[in-house]
mmCIF file of C-alpha atoms in Angstrom:
data_model
loop_
_atom_site.group_PDB
_atom_site.id
_atom_site.type_symbol
_atom_site.label_atom_id
_atom_site.label_comp_id
_atom_site.label_asym_id
_atom_site.label_seq_id
_atom_site.Cartn_x
_atom_site.Cartn_y
_atom_site.Cartn_z
ATOM 1 C CA MET A 1279 7.452 13.362 26.498
ATOM 2 C CA SER A 1280 6.917 9.839 27.858
ATOM 3 C CA GLU A 1281 9.157 7.136 27.396
ATOM 4 C CA SER A 1282 6.821 5.367 25.095
ATOM 5 C CA VAL A 1283 4.984 7.365 22.728
ATOM 6 C CA GLU A 1284 1.057 8.022 23.290
ATOM 7 C CA ARG A 1285 -0.046 9.924 20.382
ATOM 8 C CA ILE A 1286 0.835 9.570 16.736
ATOM 9 C CA LEU A 1287 -0.276 12.101 13.858
ATOM 10 C CA LEU A 1288 -0.477 10.106 10.655
ATOM 11 C CA LEU A 1289 -0.476 13.003 7.623
ATOM 12 C CA THR A 1290 -1.452 11.414 3.827
ATOM 13 C CA HIS A 1291 -2.638 13.619 0.852
ATOM 14 C CA GLU A 1292 -5.557 11.153 0.294
ATOM 15 C CA LEU A 1293 -6.902 7.848 1.100
ATOM 16 C CA SER A 1294 -7.895 5.671 -1.771
ATOM 17 C CA PHE A 1295 -7.804 2.127 -3.083
ATOM 18 C CA ARG A 1296 -4.158 1.570 -3.297
ATOM 19 C CA GLY A 1297 -1.399 -0.042 -1.573
ATOM 20 C CA ALA A 1298 -0.054 3.247 0.429
ATOM 21 C CA SER A 1299 -3.422 3.996 1.782
ATOM 22 C CA ILE A 1300 -4.176 0.455 3.102
ATOM 23 C CA HIS A 1301 -1.154 0.464 4.661
ATOM 24 C CA ALA A 1302 -1.492 3.529 6.335
ATOM 25 C CA LEU A 1303 -4.578 2.222 7.679
ATOM 26 C CA ARG A 1304 -3.448 -1.127 8.941
ATOM 27 C CA LEU A 1305 -0.767 1.000 10.682
ATOM 28 C CA ALA A 1306 -3.362 3.034 12.534
ATOM 29 C CA GLN A 1307 -5.488 0.043 13.212
ATOM 30 C CA GLY A 1308 -2.406 -1.625 14.847
ATOM 31 C CA LEU A 1309 -1.412 1.269 16.632
ATOM 32 C CA GLU A 1310 -4.890 1.651 18.031
ATOM 33 C CA SER A 1311 -4.746 -1.680 19.303
ATOM 34 C CA ARG A 1312 -1.785 -1.045 21.506
ATOM 35 C CA HIS A 1313 -3.599 1.888 22.947
ATOM 36 C CA ILE A 1314 -1.618 4.346 21.065
ATOM 37 C CA GLU A 1315 -3.715 7.209 20.130
ATOM 38 C CA THR A 1316 -3.528 7.656 16.340
ATOM 39 C CA VAL A 1317 -5.221 10.252 13.794
ATOM 40 C CA ILE A 1318 -4.835 10.108 10.209
ATOM 41 C CA LEU A 1319 -5.274 13.509 8.705
ATOM 42 C CA CYS A 1320 -5.685 13.563 4.968
ATOM 43 C CA THR A 1321 -6.785 15.879 2.464
ATOM 44 C CA ARG A 1322 -9.163 13.668 0.655
ATOM 45 C CA GLN A 1323 -11.052 10.227 1.279
ATOM 46 C CA HIS A 1324 -12.150 7.991 -1.300
ATOM 47 C CA SER A 1325 -15.089 5.496 -0.872
ATOM 48 C CA LEU A 1326 -13.125 2.681 0.923
ATOM 49 C CA ASP A 1327 -14.027 -1.003 2.353
ATOM 50 C CA ALA A 1328 -15.406 -0.511 5.733
ATOM 51 C CA ASN A 1329 -13.181 -3.105 7.423
ATOM 52 C CA LEU A 1330 -10.105 -1.082 6.169
ATOM 53 C CA THR A 1331 -11.529 2.216 8.378
ATOM 54 C CA LYS A 1332 -12.523 0.312 11.155
ATOM 55 C CA ASN A 1333 -11.364 1.671 14.535
ATOM 56 C CA VAL A 1334 -9.598 4.453 12.715
ATOM 57 C CA ARG A 1335 -9.852 8.069 13.692
ATOM 58 C CA ILE A 1336 -9.907 10.315 10.272
ATOM 59 C CA VAL A 1337 -9.853 13.570 10.176
ATOM 60 C CA ASN A 1338 -10.351 15.171 6.292
ATOM 61 C CA VAL A 1339 -9.129 18.480 5.779
ATOM 62 C CA PRO A 1340 -9.746 19.453 2.125
ATOM 63 C CA GLY A 1341 -7.582 22.216 0.648
ATOM 64 C CA TYR A 1342 -4.591 21.581 3.310
ATOM 65 C CA SER A 1343 -2.362 20.964 0.422
ATOM 66 C CA VAL A 1344 -3.247 24.092 -1.578
ATOM 67 C CA PRO A 1345 -0.689 26.693 -1.573
ATOM 68 C CA LEU A 1346 -2.710 29.940 -0.508
ATOM 69 C CA TRP A 1347 -5.757 28.274 1.279
ATOM 70 C CA GLY A 1348 -3.370 25.950 2.982
ATOM 71 C CA ARG A 1349 -1.673 28.496 4.852
ATOM 72 C CA VAL A 1350 -5.202 29.101 6.698
ATOM 73 C CA VAL A 1351 -6.015 25.265 7.230
ATOM 74 C CA GLN A 1352 -2.370 24.894 8.351
ATOM 75 C CA HIS A 1353 -2.780 27.396 11.196
ATOM 76 C CA THR A 1354 -5.982 25.824 12.026
ATOM 77 C CA VAL A 1355 -4.571 22.447 12.488
ATOM 78 C CA LEU A 1356 -1.659 23.755 14.530
ATOM 79 C CA GLN A 1357 -4.548 25.381 16.924
ATOM 80 C CA ASN A 1358 -5.983 22.108 17.242
ATOM 81 C CA LEU A 1359 -3.166 20.099 17.818
ATOM 82 C CA SER A 1360 -1.331 22.538 20.543
ATOM 83 C CA ALA A 1361 -3.625 21.629 23.232
ATOM 84 C CA GLN A 1362 -2.198 17.839 23.143
ATOM 85 C CA PRO A 1363 0.374 17.539 20.518
ATOM 86 C CA PRO A 1364 1.568 13.999 19.136
ATOM 87 C CA ASP A 1365 4.836 12.609 20.307
ATOM 88 C CA VAL A 1366 5.880 12.029 16.647
ATOM 89 C CA ILE A 1367 4.424 13.455 13.141
ATOM 90 C CA HIS A 1368 4.758 10.532 10.566
ATOM 91 C CA VAL A 1369 4.057 11.977 7.244
ATOM 92 C CA LEU A 1370 3.472 9.476 4.344
ATOM 93 C CA GLY A 1371 4.799 10.529 1.121
ATOM 94 C CA PRO A 1372 6.561 13.616 0.113
ATOM 95 C CA ARG A 1373 3.438 15.633 -0.702
ATOM 96 C CA LEU A 1374 2.629 16.665 2.886
ATOM 97 C CA LEU A 1375 6.533 16.826 3.881
ATOM 98 C CA PRO A 1376 6.481 20.659 4.037
ATOM 99 C CA GLN A 1377 3.574 21.052 6.208
ATOM 100 C CA ALA A 1378 4.867 18.166 8.272
ATOM 101 C CA LEU A 1379 7.741 19.969 8.885
ATOM 102 C CA TRP A 1380 6.340 23.163 9.637
ATOM 103 C CA LEU A 1381 3.842 21.459 12.406
ATOM 104 C CA GLY A 1382 6.779 19.790 13.814
ATOM 105 C CA LYS A 1383 8.878 22.706 14.333
ATOM 106 C CA LEU A 1384 6.172 24.601 15.929
ATOM 107 C CA LEU A 1385 5.077 21.998 18.014
ATOM 108 C CA GLU A 1386 8.688 20.828 18.957
ATOM 109 C CA ARG A 1387 7.721 17.598 17.723
ATOM 110 C CA PRO A 1388 10.212 14.906 15.714
ATOM 111 C CA VAL A 1389 8.994 13.943 11.887
ATOM 112 C CA VAL A 1390 9.366 10.550 10.313
ATOM 113 C CA LEU A 1391 8.825 10.464 6.507
ATOM 114 C CA GLY A 1392 7.160 7.444 5.508
ATOM 115 C CA LEU A 1393 7.785 6.329 1.563
ATOM 116 C CA THR A 1394 5.894 3.335 -0.412
ATOM 117 C CA ASP A 1395 7.324 3.450 -3.786
ATOM 118 C CA GLN A 1396 10.573 4.447 -5.905
ATOM 119 C CA SER A 1397 8.749 7.836 -7.595
ATOM 120 C CA GLU A 1398 8.192 9.067 -4.098
ATOM 121 C CA ALA A 1399 11.615 8.549 -2.913
ATOM 122 C CA GLY A 1400 12.788 10.409 -5.858
ATOM 123 C CA GLN A 1401 10.863 13.467 -4.858
ATOM 124 C CA VAL A 1402 12.203 13.853 -1.626
ATOM 125 C CA VAL A 1403 13.611 17.440 -0.767
ATOM 126 C CA LEU A 1404 14.735 18.533 2.807
ATOM 127 C CA PRO A 1405 15.748 21.761 3.908
ATOM 128 C CA ALA A 1406 19.716 22.224 4.307
ATOM 129 C CA GLN A 1407 19.322 22.580 7.710
ATOM 130 C CA ASN A 1408 16.952 19.867 8.493
ATOM 131 C CA SER A 1409 16.618 18.986 12.234
ATOM 132 C CA ILE A 1410 12.921 18.146 12.085
ATOM 133 C CA CYS A 1411 12.639 14.830 9.920
ATOM 134 C CA ARG A 1412 14.653 12.481 12.026
ATOM 135 C CA ALA A 1413 14.039 9.195 10.164
ATOM 136 C CA ILE A 1414 13.002 7.862 6.760
ATOM 137 C CA VAL A 1415 11.108 4.627 6.508
ATOM 138 C CA CYS A 1416 10.562 2.701 3.598
ATOM 139 C CA VAL A 1417 8.452 -0.426 2.673
ATOM 140 C CA SER A 1418 11.300 -2.026 0.747
ATOM 141 C CA GLU A 1419 15.101 -1.704 0.246
ATOM 142 C CA SER A 1420 14.086 -1.033 -3.426
ATOM 143 C CA VAL A 1421 12.379 1.942 -2.426
ATOM 144 C CA ARG A 1422 14.866 3.006 0.300
ATOM 145 C CA SER A 1423 17.854 2.574 -2.761
ATOM 146 C CA ALA A 1424 15.900 5.130 -4.457
ATOM 147 C CA LEU A 1425 16.386 7.911 -1.934
ATOM 148 C CA PRO A 1426 18.660 10.884 -3.406
ATOM 149 C CA GLY A 1427 22.293 10.251 -2.067
ATOM 150 C CA ARG A 1428 22.009 13.762 -0.129
ATOM 151 C CA LEU A 1429 19.673 12.344 2.476
ATOM 152 C CA GLU A 1430 22.374 9.819 3.596
ATOM 153 C CA LEU A 1431 22.822 11.492 6.869
ATOM 154 C CA ILE A 1432 19.032 10.944 8.025
ATOM 155 C CA GLU A 1433 18.540 7.538 9.423
ATOM 156 C CA GLN A 1434 16.974 5.382 6.925
ATOM 157 C CA ARG A 1435 15.107 2.157 7.912
ATOM 158 C CA VAL A 1436 13.252 -0.725 5.868
ATOM 159 C CA ILE A 1437 9.985 -1.720 7.722
ATOM 160 C CA LEU A 1438 8.295 -4.127 5.773
ATOM 161 C CA PRO A 1439 4.373 -3.703 5.489
ATOM 162 C CA GLY A 1440 2.090 -5.928 7.327
ATOM 163 C CA VAL A 1441 -1.485 -7.349 6.753
ATOM 164 C CA GLN A 1442 -4.399 -8.862 8.839
ATOM 165 C CA LEU A 1443 -4.572 -12.253 9.096
ATOM 166 C CA ASP A 1444 -7.980 -13.962 10.099
ATOM 167 C CA VAL A 1445 -7.128 -17.903 10.746
ATOM 168 C CA THR A 1446 -10.689 -18.442 12.041
ATOM 169 C CA HIS A 1447 -12.291 -17.514 8.678
ATOM 170 C CA ARG A 1448 -12.302 -20.013 6.129
ATOM 171 C CA THR A 1449 -11.490 -18.918 2.381
ATOM 172 C CA PRO A 1450 -13.263 -20.514 -0.307
ATOM 173 C CA PRO A 1451 -10.819 -23.273 -1.935
ATOM 174 C CA ILE A 1452 -9.318 -21.668 -5.501
ATOM 175 C CA LEU A 1453 -9.668 -23.389 -8.891
ATOM 176 C CA LYS A 1454 -12.496 -25.833 -7.855
ATOM 177 C CA GLU A 1455 -13.721 -28.519 -10.149
ATOM 178 C CA GLY A 1456 -17.064 -27.440 -12.625
ATOM 179 C CA GLN A 1457 -16.094 -23.707 -11.711
ATOM 180 C CA VAL A 1458 -14.910 -21.212 -14.301
ATOM 181 C CA PRO A 1459 -11.532 -19.638 -12.841
ATOM 182 C CA VAL A 1460 -11.599 -16.065 -11.892
ATOM 183 C CA LEU A 1461 -8.519 -14.158 -12.860
ATOM 184 C CA GLY A 1462 -8.057 -10.493 -11.170
ATOM 185 C CA MET A 1463 -6.241 -7.371 -10.380
ATOM 186 C CA ALA A 1464 -6.720 -4.622 -7.831
ATOM 187 C CA GLY A 1465 -5.389 -1.038 -7.177
ATOM 188 C CA PRO A 1466 -5.658 2.103 -8.561
ATOM 189 C CA LEU A 1467 -6.140 2.273 -12.497
ATOM 190 C CA GLU A 1468 -2.735 3.908 -13.777
ATOM 191 C CA VAL A 1469 -0.836 3.197 -16.557
ATOM 192 C CA ILE A 1470 1.915 2.120 -14.349
ATOM 193 C CA LYS A 1471 -0.088 -0.665 -13.069
ATOM 194 C CA GLY A 1472 0.025 -2.630 -16.237
ATOM 195 C CA GLY A 1473 -3.587 -2.766 -16.495
ATOM 196 C CA SER A 1474 -3.634 -3.441 -20.538
ATOM 197 C CA PHE A 1475 -0.869 -6.284 -20.328
ATOM 198 C CA PHE A 1476 -3.331 -7.899 -17.849
ATOM 199 C CA LEU A 1477 -6.197 -8.059 -20.130
ATOM 200 C CA ARG A 1478 -3.956 -8.754 -23.139
ATOM 201 C CA ALA A 1479 -2.700 -12.110 -21.227
ATOM 202 C CA CYS A 1480 -6.327 -12.843 -20.631
ATOM 203 C CA HIS A 1481 -7.245 -12.606 -24.047
ATOM 204 C CA ARG A 1482 -4.215 -15.039 -25.116
ATOM 205 C CA VAL A 1483 -5.427 -17.398 -22.637
ATOM 206 C CA LEU A 1484 -9.249 -17.414 -23.822
ATOM 207 C CA GLU A 1485 -7.521 -17.798 -27.359
ATOM 208 C CA ALA A 1486 -5.955 -20.928 -25.974
ATOM 209 C CA GLY A 1487 -9.469 -22.589 -25.301
ATOM 210 C CA VAL A 1488 -9.591 -21.981 -21.732
ATOM 211 C CA PRO A 1489 -12.574 -20.202 -20.096
ATOM 212 C CA ILE A 1490 -11.926 -17.862 -17.488
ATOM 213 C CA ARG A 1491 -13.577 -14.657 -15.849
ATOM 214 C CA ILE A 1492 -11.704 -11.705 -15.358
ATOM 215 C CA VAL A 1493 -12.333 -8.852 -12.570
ATOM 216 C CA VAL A 1494 -10.725 -5.566 -12.382
ATOM 217 C CA THR A 1495 -11.366 -3.540 -9.137
ATOM 218 C CA GLY A 1496 -10.116 -0.091 -8.890
ATOM 219 C CA SER A 1497 -10.514 3.343 -10.140
ATOM 220 C CA GLY A 1498 -8.656 5.719 -12.096
ATOM 221 C CA PRO A 1499 -7.316 7.750 -14.954
ATOM 222 C CA GLU A 1500 -6.655 4.441 -16.954
ATOM 223 C CA GLU A 1501 -10.099 3.008 -16.265
ATOM 224 C CA ARG A 1502 -11.810 4.441 -19.708
ATOM 225 C CA ASN A 1503 -8.886 2.832 -21.816
ATOM 226 C CA LEU A 1504 -9.230 -0.370 -19.954
ATOM 227 C CA ARG A 1505 -12.731 -0.226 -20.667
ATOM 228 C CA ARG A 1506 -11.944 0.467 -24.464
ATOM 229 C CA LEU A 1507 -9.371 -2.259 -24.676
ATOM 230 C CA SER A 1508 -11.614 -4.926 -23.349
ATOM 231 C CA THR A 1509 -14.099 -3.901 -26.096
ATOM 232 C CA SER A 1510 -11.578 -4.245 -28.612
ATOM 233 C CA LEU A 1511 -10.131 -7.434 -27.328
ATOM 234 C CA GLU A 1512 -13.803 -8.916 -27.050
ATOM 235 C CA LEU A 1513 -13.541 -9.702 -23.661
ATOM 236 C CA ASP A 1514 -16.741 -7.720 -22.324
ATOM 237 C CA ASP A 1515 -18.823 -10.997 -21.865
ATOM 238 C CA HIS A 1516 -15.850 -12.134 -19.771
ATOM 239 C CA VAL A 1517 -14.717 -9.051 -17.856
ATOM 240 C CA THR A 1518 -16.253 -7.292 -14.846
ATOM 241 C CA PHE A 1519 -15.019 -3.818 -13.487
ATOM 242 C CA VAL A 1520 -15.708 -3.629 -9.845
ATOM 243 C CA ASP A 1521 -15.824 -0.333 -7.856
ATOM 244 C CA ASP A 1522 -12.964 0.593 -5.547
ATOM 245 C CA GLY A 1523 -15.345 0.667 -2.468
ATOM 246 C CA THR A 1524 -16.172 -3.123 -2.490
ATOM 247 C CA SER A 1525 -15.275 -5.138 0.262
ATOM 248 C CA MET A 1526 -11.740 -6.107 -0.518
ATOM 249 C CA GLY A 1527 -12.246 -9.278 1.540
ATOM 250 C CA ALA A 1528 -14.927 -10.413 -0.625
ATOM 251 C CA TYR A 1529 -13.305 -9.435 -3.784
ATOM 252 C CA LEU A 1530 -10.191 -11.342 -2.997
ATOM 253 C CA SER A 1531 -12.164 -14.296 -1.586
ATOM 254 C CA ALA A 1532 -13.802 -14.575 -5.244
ATOM 255 C CA ILE A 1533 -11.021 -14.859 -7.374
ATOM 256 C CA ASP A 1534 -8.735 -17.645 -7.619
ATOM 257 C CA ILE A 1535 -5.445 -16.156 -9.137
ATOM 258 C CA PHE A 1536 -4.323 -12.797 -8.178
ATOM 259 C CA CYS A 1537 -2.219 -10.721 -10.669
ATOM 260 C CA LEU A 1538 0.007 -7.890 -10.433
ATOM 261 C CA PRO A 1539 1.169 -6.481 -13.895
ATOM 262 C CA SER A 1540 2.717 -3.707 -12.351
ATOM 263 C CA LEU A 1541 5.628 -1.593 -14.484
ATOM 264 C CA GLN A 1542 6.983 -0.280 -11.224
ATOM 265 C CA GLN A 1543 6.080 -1.651 -7.771
ATOM 266 C CA GLY A 1544 7.422 -0.356 -4.292
ATOM 267 C CA PHE A 1545 5.959 -3.401 -2.540
ATOM 268 C CA GLY A 1546 2.743 -4.994 -3.547
ATOM 269 C CA ILE A 1547 0.559 -4.615 -0.138
ATOM 270 C CA ILE A 1548 -2.861 -5.491 -2.226
ATOM 271 C CA MET A 1549 -0.723 -8.567 -3.316
ATOM 272 C CA LEU A 1550 -0.166 -9.527 0.103
ATOM 273 C CA GLU A 1551 -3.784 -9.604 1.103
ATOM 274 C CA ALA A 1552 -4.494 -11.713 -1.356
ATOM 275 C CA MET A 1553 -1.579 -14.163 -0.758
ATOM 276 C CA ALA A 1554 -2.744 -13.918 3.353
ATOM 277 C CA ILE A 1555 -6.202 -15.566 2.216
ATOM 278 C CA GLY A 1556 -4.403 -18.330 0.324
ATOM 279 C CA ARG A 1557 -4.498 -16.985 -3.606
ATOM 280 C CA PRO A 1558 -1.739 -17.437 -5.697
ATOM 281 C CA ALA A 1559 -0.062 -14.563 -6.824
ATOM 282 C CA ILE A 1560 1.621 -13.734 -10.665
ATOM 283 C CA ALA A 1561 3.541 -10.540 -10.509
ATOM 284 C CA SER A 1562 6.268 -8.251 -12.588
ATOM 285 C CA GLY A 1563 9.460 -8.897 -11.065
ATOM 286 C CA VAL A 1564 9.992 -5.251 -10.505
ATOM 287 C CA GLY A 1565 10.819 -3.373 -7.073
ATOM 288 C CA GLY A 1566 9.758 -4.695 -3.829
ATOM 289 C CA VAL A 1567 7.839 -7.737 -5.240
ATOM 290 C CA LEU A 1568 11.392 -9.409 -5.876
ATOM 291 C CA SER A 1569 11.417 -9.101 -1.959
ATOM 292 C CA ILE A 1570 8.244 -11.113 -1.210
ATOM 293 C CA LEU A 1571 8.303 -13.554 -4.300
ATOM 294 C CA GLU A 1572 10.431 -16.512 -5.013
ATOM 295 C CA ASP A 1573 9.498 -17.483 -8.384
ATOM 296 C CA ASN A 1574 8.033 -21.187 -8.642
ATOM 297 C CA LYS A 1575 7.476 -21.180 -4.625
ATOM 298 C CA THR A 1576 5.726 -18.772 -3.220
ATOM 299 C CA GLY A 1577 4.479 -17.114 -6.752
ATOM 300 C CA LEU A 1578 5.163 -16.604 -10.317
ATOM 301 C CA ILE A 1579 7.365 -13.872 -11.738
ATOM 302 C CA VAL A 1580 7.289 -12.299 -15.137
ATOM 303 C CA PRO A 1581 8.829 -9.935 -16.911
ATOM 304 C CA PRO A 1582 7.166 -6.247 -17.156
ATOM 305 C CA SER A 1583 5.219 -5.009 -19.973
ATOM 306 C CA ASP A 1584 5.115 -8.971 -21.451
ATOM 307 C CA SER A 1585 1.433 -10.142 -21.864
ATOM 308 C CA ARG A 1586 2.455 -13.359 -23.587
ATOM 309 C CA ALA A 1587 5.073 -14.333 -20.780
ATOM 310 C CA LEU A 1588 2.170 -13.168 -18.089
ATOM 311 C CA ALA A 1589 -0.467 -15.270 -20.426
ATOM 312 C CA ASP A 1590 1.946 -18.361 -20.325
ATOM 313 C CA ARG A 1591 2.040 -18.323 -16.610
ATOM 314 C CA MET A 1592 -1.311 -17.901 -15.998
ATOM 315 C CA LEU A 1593 -1.769 -20.970 -18.254
ATOM 316 C CA GLU A 1594 0.471 -22.858 -15.932
ATOM 317 C CA LEU A 1595 -1.616 -22.223 -12.746
ATOM 318 C CA LEU A 1596 -4.990 -22.885 -14.578
ATOM 319 C CA ASN A 1597 -3.535 -26.020 -16.259
ATOM 320 C CA ASP A 1598 -2.241 -27.518 -12.878
ATOM 321 C CA PRO A 1599 -4.368 -26.640 -9.907
ATOM 322 C CA GLU A 1600 -2.648 -28.677 -7.444
ATOM 323 C CA ARG A 1601 0.573 -26.780 -8.203
ATOM 324 C CA ALA A 1602 -1.329 -23.535 -7.760
ATOM 325 C CA ARG A 1603 -2.739 -24.425 -4.460
ATOM 326 C CA LYS A 1604 0.881 -25.518 -3.433
ATOM 327 C CA ILE A 1605 1.842 -22.271 -4.200
ATOM 328 C CA ALA A 1606 -0.808 -20.710 -2.584
ATOM 329 C CA ILE A 1607 -0.429 -22.346 0.553
ATOM 330 C CA ALA A 1608 3.647 -21.586 0.447
ATOM 331 C CA GLY A 1609 2.550 -17.505 -0.223
ATOM 332 C CA GLN A 1610 0.336 -17.645 2.629
ATOM 333 C CA ASN A 1611 2.832 -19.415 5.050
ATOM 334 C CA LEU A 1612 5.071 -16.680 4.022
ATOM 335 C CA VAL A 1613 2.964 -13.906 4.867
ATOM 336 C CA GLU A 1614 2.196 -15.279 8.187
ATOM 337 C CA ASP A 1615 5.956 -15.897 8.615
ATOM 338 C CA ARG A 1616 7.101 -11.989 7.522
ATOM 339 C CA PHE A 1617 4.413 -9.779 6.872
ATOM 340 C CA THR A 1618 1.821 -9.491 9.912
ATOM 341 C CA VAL A 1619 0.796 -6.429 11.428
ATOM 342 C CA ASP A 1620 1.929 -7.057 14.708
ATOM 343 C CA ARG A 1621 5.424 -7.261 13.280
ATOM 344 C CA MET A 1622 5.082 -4.081 11.546
ATOM 345 C CA VAL A 1623 3.515 -2.136 14.557
ATOM 346 C CA ASP A 1624 6.411 -3.386 16.875
ATOM 347 C CA GLU A 1625 9.126 -2.030 14.455
ATOM 348 C CA THR A 1626 7.311 0.920 13.757
ATOM 349 C CA ILE A 1627 6.655 1.645 17.546
ATOM 350 C CA MET A 1628 10.463 1.102 17.934
ATOM 351 C CA LEU A 1629 11.365 3.872 15.220
ATOM 352 C CA TYR A 1630 8.738 6.115 17.285
ATOM 353 C CA ASN A 1631 10.360 5.687 20.430
ATOM 354 C CA ASP A 1632 13.818 6.070 19.270
ATOM 355 C CA VAL A 1633 13.081 9.421 17.738
ATOM 356 C CA ALA A 1634 11.027 10.757 20.331
ATOM 357 C CA SER A 1635 13.740 9.917 22.681
ATOM 358 C CA ALA A 1636 16.413 11.843 20.382
ATOM 359 C CA ALA A 1637 14.154 14.632 20.075
ATOM 360 C CA LEU A 1638 14.377 15.472 23.722
ATOM 361 C CA ASP A 1639 18.331 16.149 23.392
ATOM 362 C CA SER A 1640 17.619 18.448 20.162
ATOM 363 C CA SER A 1641 16.349 22.112 19.870
ATOM 364 C CA TYR A 1642 13.723 22.552 16.828
ATOM 365 C CA ARG A 1643 14.186 26.129 16.632
ATOM 366 C CA SER A 1644 17.194 25.926 14.962
ATOM 367 C CA ALA A 1645 15.954 24.423 12.135
#
């Protein structure tokens, strides 16, 4: 194994329009830009913005996580990797952790476990005699703090996510006079993401006599309920549901205010993408959000599950476009200072090199 890693295998259950997948794709793009051969192996790939998958090598292996059939697939994966094994296996989330540990043992390569939300952290289970998983990397301190106490002997690091910054692209200004403002949320449409509170808050804004357009981007089990709620609130003339394969850049550029009404949030990567192009964010004060936003400076924070408070904060920005623009600029500056892909990749490569070097002095056969 060389002093610096040359090949990385990223394992993930699925690639979809959610922060964890965007994080994985941004990481893969960043590693490739450093001439580190990177492959993402996933069990399922949904329709995604082509800009997110550009220059990323993705291998779709259906059935890899299925107990019986997965064993056959697992041996096929092992056979394909044996000729040129990765220097590090980075498994994203606990679902494929058993497969990653099995590969790590047979290939004699270290495993890094990546976690993006608190629920994932609470599900982590490692063998009592583990010597394969050498580090756990979390996207925020709130995710790291959710890890079970029995894992304290394994190295744990917080590496903040990064997003792409395009200083050459001029993003349309927000809240232009004479145009109906657009409020949007994006991500997997699940109950925990708080879409119902977002729609109810938008209803309150319209009841206050402020015209708005509403965009909900994503798909998931809650989509049908959100469409029904939209109809019951008489929002259908104002709401557009957008497929999650739509260009994320185009969608974020089209909105004026980004909302993240989650009930629980490991970080808020799609929110960072919005902030990077100068969109002010209003978010629930939960989890990793509190490590990003400073209320009234780089964004606005509301209590979770409170559509009235969310509507009030929406109205604050809608009624004061200049303040909204100042918050947007402050948020954009924050992303440029703390949440770049380059910084994320630098810290991740440092971790890879550390675990790869430590692996040279360890025997994996005893695991």
